[in-house]
């Protein structure tokens, strides 16, 4: 299952992504927020990341105004590899090479058309493994120091 969440800056884009996921039959759990009232993005990042760490969800999408704050917060969680992306190439390669398990998007940066394309790339690109697995393991070795 996919986890999705946003702050107020990402709310509108999250709604577009949710509609896109429903249209494509993607099973997801929505961790809010559910309107444009101000919330703190680290709280939403934690809800989504903890569901992945617990094994309830396998990957996640997080949206804030820029995608940056929520990605910084997400990457503080052990086992989370969150990538903020706004283009197809980066989204494809963060799956192929980094095995990113959270895609972060900026609701004030990308429009709904490109965002939904990035979501599809994120969900449909497999990690290459091999030498990249060694590097991803080294990231987690840093986490465990
Ligand atoms: C909220 O105004 C804004 O700071 C937040 O959505 C995000 O862009 C932070 O990085």
XYZ file of C-alpha atoms and ligand atoms in Angstrom:
155
model
C 0.000 0.000 0.000
C 1.116 3.559 -0.771
C 1.073 6.241 1.948
C 0.305 9.840 1.009
C 0.386 13.047 3.018
C 0.764 16.801 2.716
C 0.747 20.070 4.615
C -1.468 23.053 3.721
C 1.057 24.135 1.024
C 0.663 20.792 -0.690
C -3.027 20.198 -0.088
C -4.347 21.129 -3.535
C -1.714 19.051 -5.331
C -2.320 16.101 -3.013
C -6.010 16.221 -3.970
C -5.049 16.050 -7.659
C -2.720 13.123 -6.965
C -5.382 11.321 -4.917
C -7.836 11.648 -7.829
C -5.151 10.299 -10.180
C -4.417 7.331 -7.903
C -8.126 6.490 -7.603
C -8.567 6.675 -11.376
C -5.700 4.209 -11.784
C -6.824 1.850 -9.025
C -3.755 2.441 -6.841
C -4.416 1.392 -3.246
C -3.279 4.122 -0.841
C -3.753 5.449 2.694
C -4.207 9.197 3.071
C -2.558 10.642 6.190
C -3.952 14.158 5.563
C -3.989 17.024 5.899
C -7.512 17.372 4.559
C -7.913 21.134 4.104
C -5.871 24.318 3.723
C -5.629 25.136 7.428
C -2.032 25.482 8.552
C -0.308 22.329 9.841
C 3.343 21.498 10.540
C 4.888 19.390 7.753
C 7.166 17.350 10.102
C 4.033 15.863 11.731
C 2.727 14.652 8.367
C 6.158 13.386 7.317
C 6.330 11.336 10.524
C 2.874 9.812 10.053
C 3.718 8.673 6.515
C 7.265 7.501 7.334
C 6.201 5.616 10.460
C 3.614 3.699 8.416
C 6.407 2.646 6.035
C 8.797 1.724 8.833
C 6.036 -0.319 10.499
C 5.421 -2.187 7.232
C 1.823 -0.998 6.865
C 2.806 0.858 3.678
C 5.648 0.098 1.277
C 6.281 3.576 -0.076
C 4.986 7.127 0.168
C 4.284 10.468 -1.437
C 4.674 13.692 0.549
C 3.712 17.164 -0.633
C 4.470 20.547 0.939
C 4.922 23.978 -0.632
C 8.391 23.270 -2.025
C 8.731 19.549 -1.248
C 11.937 20.433 0.591
C 10.882 20.821 4.233
C 8.858 17.635 4.183
C 11.747 15.737 2.526
C 14.214 16.942 5.159
C 11.834 15.781 7.891
C 11.202 12.446 6.132
C 14.923 11.731 5.795
C 15.363 11.954 9.583
C 13.478 8.635 9.852
C 15.575 5.456 9.832
C 15.085 3.474 6.642
C 13.490 6.338 4.738
C 15.038 7.512 1.488
C 13.016 10.548 0.472
C 13.727 12.411 -2.767
C 12.309 15.785 -3.742
C 11.787 15.757 -7.514
C 10.310 18.038 -10.136
C 11.456 16.320 -13.336
C 11.116 12.880 -14.917
C 14.845 12.085 -15.075
C 15.465 12.640 -11.353
C 12.344 10.697 -10.419
C 13.338 7.733 -12.595
C 16.918 7.654 -11.320
C 16.080 8.105 -7.669
C 14.189 4.813 -8.012
C 16.824 3.078 -10.186
C 19.865 4.153 -8.181
C 18.744 5.324 -4.717
C 15.763 2.997 -4.177
C 13.877 6.074 -2.933
C 10.855 4.960 -0.936
C 9.275 8.412 -0.569
C 8.644 10.888 -3.393
C 8.398 14.518 -2.240
C 6.737 17.129 -4.424
C 6.278 20.890 -4.171
C 2.677 21.984 -4.500
C 3.930 25.489 -5.288
C 6.565 24.182 -7.714
C 5.013 21.600 -10.036
C 1.617 21.563 -11.697
C -0.775 18.617 -11.432
C 0.038 17.223 -14.894
C 3.764 16.829 -14.313
C 3.202 15.748 -10.689
C 0.970 12.853 -11.750
C 3.546 11.790 -14.361
C 6.231 11.812 -11.667
C 4.009 9.726 -9.402
C 3.571 7.133 -12.180
C 7.329 6.983 -12.811
C 7.988 6.644 -9.079
C 5.474 3.818 -8.716
C 6.489 1.923 -11.853
C 10.303 2.021 -11.766
C 12.204 -0.792 -10.038
C 15.477 -0.372 -8.133
C 18.444 -1.632 -10.169
C 20.280 -3.130 -7.207
C 23.845 -4.342 -7.792
C 26.442 -1.643 -7.111
C 23.632 0.732 -6.121
C 22.541 -1.636 -3.358
C 26.029 -1.378 -1.863
C 25.725 2.423 -1.849
C 22.231 2.407 -0.364
C 23.520 0.080 2.361
C 26.292 2.600 3.084
C 23.645 5.286 3.590
C 22.015 3.087 6.197
C 25.400 2.336 7.778
C 25.734 6.100 8.338
C 22.284 6.079 9.959
C 23.348 3.292 12.313
C 26.595 4.936 13.477
C 4.443 26.230 4.502
O 4.151 27.586 4.343
C 5.745 25.901 3.800
O 6.808 26.388 4.530
C 5.860 24.405 3.587
O 4.786 23.949 2.854
C 7.083 23.923 2.844
O 7.252 24.590 1.636
C 8.321 23.832 3.620
O 9.378 23.420 3.121
